[in-house]
Amino acid sequence: MYVCFFVMALLAVPMWQWLATRYDKRNIWLAYNLVNSLTNFMYVFVGRNNYVATIIITLFNGIPVGGQFLIESVLADVIDYDEFLHYSRTEGAFTVFATFIPKLVSIPAQALPLAIISAIGFQGPTHDPLSCADNRMYHEQTDSVKTSIRIIFVGIPCVCTIVSFIVKLRYPIKKQEIVDDIAHGVQEHMRGNGARDPLTEKWVVIDPFTERQEDFNFLLDNFSRDRVKRLMLEQGQIGRMENTPAPAGQKTMLVKGVERNVIVGVVSVVGFTTMMGTTFKFLLIRSLPGSPR
């Protein structure tokens, strides 16, 4: 089944590439998300021991996988637009979030469903103690377990995909002409000229920074825009250029926020490390689902 899935994904790459060049990339990207949701939902209709239907649906489910490169392509357009607005390339930050967040989500997404169906009453395969061969005995699952598997592994992912599809409908870079205008605006900023924002129709002018101002901006990139605005309000710097330091002995909002984040991070690392260490003993309990046999 895995072979059918990946072979179809490989064969679908040229199709998605042709569609992205023939039609607007945004629309094909949205279609990719919608097809991914629909093909995954088709597994609900697979009956018991219906291997042919499973293989066919797996082939269909591999089609949207071939269009995953559209995500990186859309991300590249977002990075270009960010450069147009701020006159600096931050693809590193975008790429880190694009790769780190899915990994962070995948941890509970893989552990929680297995824990839930195990708590409901899922019975894993067991070995025949009278047989010397590696013969596994599969048990009939209850209706509640079957329903839970359909909801957790098919229903919830489909709902999440549809919700993301609705959110992505607001993606503003809809036409290739907008992408070209963004690239043209970046070139104009490099020449020291202003350029029209193709999304807001406003004129964007990038003021050159001194080396000191640029280093200071890099430091502020660690904080959100709202936090920086609150800091400026605290120090009375809005509307004038002079630097008004905070009173002696008084910590600013940013300093308090950094200290709070450090404390939460240290406590979280210590707490989760302790929890992980205390659960190693459960790996030796053979009666638990998923424990070594």
XYZ file of C-alpha atoms in Angstrom:
293
model
C 0.000 0.000 0.000
C 2.869 2.366 0.773
C 4.338 1.639 -2.650
C 1.063 2.625 -4.334
C 0.943 5.809 -2.259
C 4.445 7.048 -3.080
C 4.389 5.945 -6.708
C 1.189 7.901 -7.314
C 2.647 10.903 -5.476
C 5.697 10.804 -7.742
C 3.578 10.526 -10.863
C 1.355 13.421 -9.753
C 4.215 15.930 -9.459
C 4.246 16.830 -13.205
C 0.467 17.255 -13.122
C 0.587 19.749 -10.263
C 3.517 21.523 -11.908
C 1.580 21.898 -15.155
C -1.528 23.125 -13.337
C 0.476 25.693 -11.353
C 1.975 27.132 -14.544
C -1.258 26.922 -16.547
C -3.535 28.475 -13.922
C -3.072 30.771 -10.951
C -0.803 29.193 -8.356
C -3.042 30.282 -5.488
C -6.045 28.458 -6.905
C -4.033 25.284 -7.513
C -2.639 25.513 -3.991
C -6.191 25.701 -2.619
C -7.245 22.801 -4.849
C -4.324 20.784 -3.491
C -5.621 21.295 0.068
C -9.179 20.421 -0.903
C -8.184 17.254 -2.769
C -6.042 16.214 0.169
C -9.058 16.451 2.464
C -11.472 14.661 0.145
C -9.173 11.737 -0.664
C -8.434 11.187 3.011
C -12.161 11.150 3.820
C -12.721 8.345 1.309
C -11.164 5.859 3.754
C -14.397 5.987 5.761
C -16.121 3.923 3.084
C -13.594 1.068 3.131
C -15.157 -2.126 4.453
C -13.596 -5.025 6.261
C -11.055 -7.014 4.207
C -11.771 -4.773 1.205
C -8.170 -4.609 0.010
C -8.993 -3.531 -3.529
C -10.879 -0.448 -2.350
C -8.070 0.367 0.063
C -5.462 0.265 -2.694
C -7.594 2.385 -5.024
C -8.251 5.026 -2.374
C -4.564 4.997 -1.442
C -3.723 5.749 -5.063
C -6.081 8.728 -4.996
C -4.699 9.799 -1.632
C -1.196 9.929 -3.099
C -2.203 12.462 -5.763
C -2.245 15.551 -3.484
C 1.089 14.540 -1.951
C 2.697 15.269 -5.303
C 1.685 18.918 -4.926
C 3.439 19.586 -1.641
C 5.999 21.732 -3.439
C 3.232 24.339 -3.803
C 3.591 25.101 -0.087
C 7.236 26.089 -0.509
C 6.372 28.097 -3.618
C 3.699 30.083 -1.778
C 6.086 30.572 1.151
C 8.671 32.025 -1.251
C 6.131 34.605 -2.435
C 5.391 35.561 1.175
C 9.114 35.990 1.877
C 9.453 38.254 -1.178
C 6.542 40.387 -0.010
C 8.072 40.654 3.460
C 11.314 41.838 1.847
C 9.331 44.393 -0.152
C 7.818 45.822 3.042
C 10.881 45.742 5.304
C 13.845 45.803 2.885
C 15.447 42.715 4.447
C 15.371 38.995 3.704
C 14.125 36.888 6.614
C 13.663 33.571 4.844
C 15.519 31.887 7.679
C 12.819 32.800 10.198
C 10.020 31.808 7.837
C 11.669 28.503 6.997
C 12.303 27.664 10.640
C 8.654 28.191 11.530
C 7.470 26.330 8.433
C 9.530 23.272 9.400
C 9.496 23.481 13.206
C 5.759 23.961 13.810
C 4.724 20.802 11.874
C 7.281 18.796 13.864
C 5.985 20.289 17.091
C 2.387 19.444 16.186
C 3.269 15.941 15.002
C 4.316 14.864 18.515
C 0.843 15.087 20.129
C -0.788 14.205 16.803
C 0.960 10.825 16.861
C 0.791 10.110 20.592
C -2.677 11.290 21.623
C -4.735 9.265 19.092
C -2.996 6.035 20.105
C -3.503 6.830 23.776
C -7.187 7.609 23.222
C -8.046 4.439 21.317
C -6.057 2.420 23.849
C -8.102 3.946 26.677
C -11.309 3.195 24.801
C -10.414 -0.469 24.572
C -8.295 -1.129 21.502
C -6.721 -4.582 21.571
C -3.383 -4.872 19.863
C -2.130 -8.027 18.178
C -0.826 -10.755 20.430
C 1.379 -13.789 19.853
C 0.300 -17.400 20.188
C 2.255 -18.723 23.204
C 2.000 -22.279 21.871
C 3.597 -21.405 18.543
C 7.335 -21.041 18.030
C 6.812 -18.968 14.890
C 6.110 -15.254 14.921
C 2.370 -15.682 14.434
C 0.291 -12.690 15.405
C -3.301 -13.004 16.556
C -5.534 -10.057 15.615
C -8.624 -9.372 17.711
C -12.028 -8.084 16.711
C -12.434 -4.494 17.857
C -15.571 -3.124 19.470
C -17.887 -0.724 17.639
C -16.786 2.152 19.866
C -13.145 1.545 18.939
C -13.970 1.385 15.222
C -15.965 4.610 15.427
C -13.182 6.315 17.360
C -10.618 5.286 14.752
C -12.788 6.730 11.973
C -13.251 9.985 13.863
C -9.643 10.425 14.995
C -7.766 9.289 11.896
C -10.225 10.433 9.215
C -12.847 12.837 10.548
C -10.707 15.230 12.572
C -7.937 15.561 9.925
C -10.570 16.282 7.270
C -12.230 18.939 9.424
C -8.858 20.574 10.161
C -7.970 20.552 6.465
C -11.280 22.146 5.504
C -10.863 24.818 8.183
C -7.361 25.571 6.878
C -8.800 25.728 3.360
C -11.313 28.359 4.477
C -8.570 30.365 6.180
C -6.345 30.156 3.100
C -9.104 31.682 0.983
C -8.002 35.018 2.479
C -4.500 34.655 1.037
C -4.119 37.967 -0.822
C -1.476 37.129 -3.463
C -3.984 35.774 -5.972
C -2.448 36.489 -9.365
C 0.963 36.034 -10.941
C 0.859 39.741 -11.796
C 0.961 40.525 -8.076
C 4.041 38.332 -7.656
C 5.714 40.166 -10.544
C 4.821 43.561 -9.054
C 6.319 42.513 -5.718
C 9.557 41.478 -7.427
C 9.596 44.780 -9.325
C 9.057 46.686 -6.071
C 11.986 44.900 -4.427
C 14.205 45.916 -7.341
C 13.066 49.530 -7.053
C 13.859 49.555 -3.341
C 17.337 48.255 -4.117
C 17.785 51.251 -6.411
C 16.697 53.582 -3.595
C 13.288 54.360 -5.114
C 9.802 53.955 -3.726
C 7.303 51.453 -5.129
C 3.566 50.798 -5.050
C 2.318 48.028 -2.811
C 0.313 45.747 -5.138
C -1.903 44.583 -2.239
C -2.743 47.839 -0.437
C -2.105 50.243 -3.338
C -0.025 52.380 -0.972
C 3.337 53.899 -1.815
C 6.131 52.219 0.112
C 9.388 54.082 0.648
C 12.280 52.409 2.444
C 14.430 54.800 4.460
C 18.065 53.710 4.556
C 19.351 52.707 7.987
C 22.739 53.370 9.449
C 24.740 50.375 10.592
C 23.877 51.130 14.212
C 20.160 51.407 13.449
C 20.276 48.154 11.497
C 21.875 46.302 14.412
C 19.235 47.753 16.734
C 16.452 46.598 14.401
C 17.879 43.076 14.413
C 17.597 43.080 18.211
C 13.976 44.234 18.059
C 13.135 41.409 15.643
C 13.081 39.121 18.679
C 9.893 40.810 19.894
C 6.432 41.328 18.462
C 5.328 44.647 17.052
C 2.864 45.222 19.915
C 5.582 44.724 22.505
C 7.873 47.186 20.750
C 5.060 49.753 20.587
C 4.369 49.314 24.289
C 8.054 49.817 25.048
C 8.069 53.014 23.009
C 5.000 54.248 24.890
C 6.685 53.444 28.212
C 9.783 55.411 27.319
C 7.964 58.253 25.568
C 9.793 57.822 22.269
C 6.845 58.062 19.861
C 7.076 61.159 17.721
C 10.629 62.122 18.584
C 14.118 60.786 18.033
C 15.751 61.296 21.426
C 16.318 58.260 23.610
C 14.646 58.414 27.029
C 15.943 55.567 29.188
C 13.854 53.910 31.844
C 14.301 55.134 35.444
C 17.165 53.565 37.338
C 16.248 50.261 38.928
C 13.000 49.959 37.004
C 12.716 47.120 34.490
C 11.036 47.719 31.164
C 8.251 45.588 29.799
C 10.607 43.811 27.385
C 13.051 42.916 30.140
C 10.238 41.543 32.289
C 8.935 39.558 29.321
C 12.352 38.047 28.611
C 12.818 37.086 32.251
C 9.368 35.505 32.339
C 10.071 33.510 29.167
C 13.382 32.270 30.570
C 11.733 31.123 33.797
C 8.919 29.356 31.933
C 11.436 27.690 29.605
C 13.653 26.427 32.415
C 10.695 25.135 34.432
C 9.257 23.432 31.338
C 12.547 21.713 30.479
C 13.060 20.494 34.039
C 9.451 19.377 34.373
C 9.240 17.489 31.092
C 12.647 15.909 31.630
C 11.529 14.664 35.041
C 8.277 13.308 33.603
C 10.157 11.521 30.840
C 12.570 9.962 33.301
C 9.796 8.689 35.555
C 7.964 6.979 32.675
C 10.839 4.784 31.486
C 9.723 2.070 33.885
C 6.459 1.684 31.968
C 8.385 0.357 28.967
C 9.077 -2.817 30.951
C 5.399 -3.495 31.716
C 4.324 -5.931 29.034
C 0.636 -5.529 29.722
C 0.648 -1.948 28.474
C -0.222 -1.346 24.782
C 2.844 -0.548 22.739
C 5.305 -1.983 25.236
C 8.119 -4.213 23.968
C 7.066 -7.857 23.607
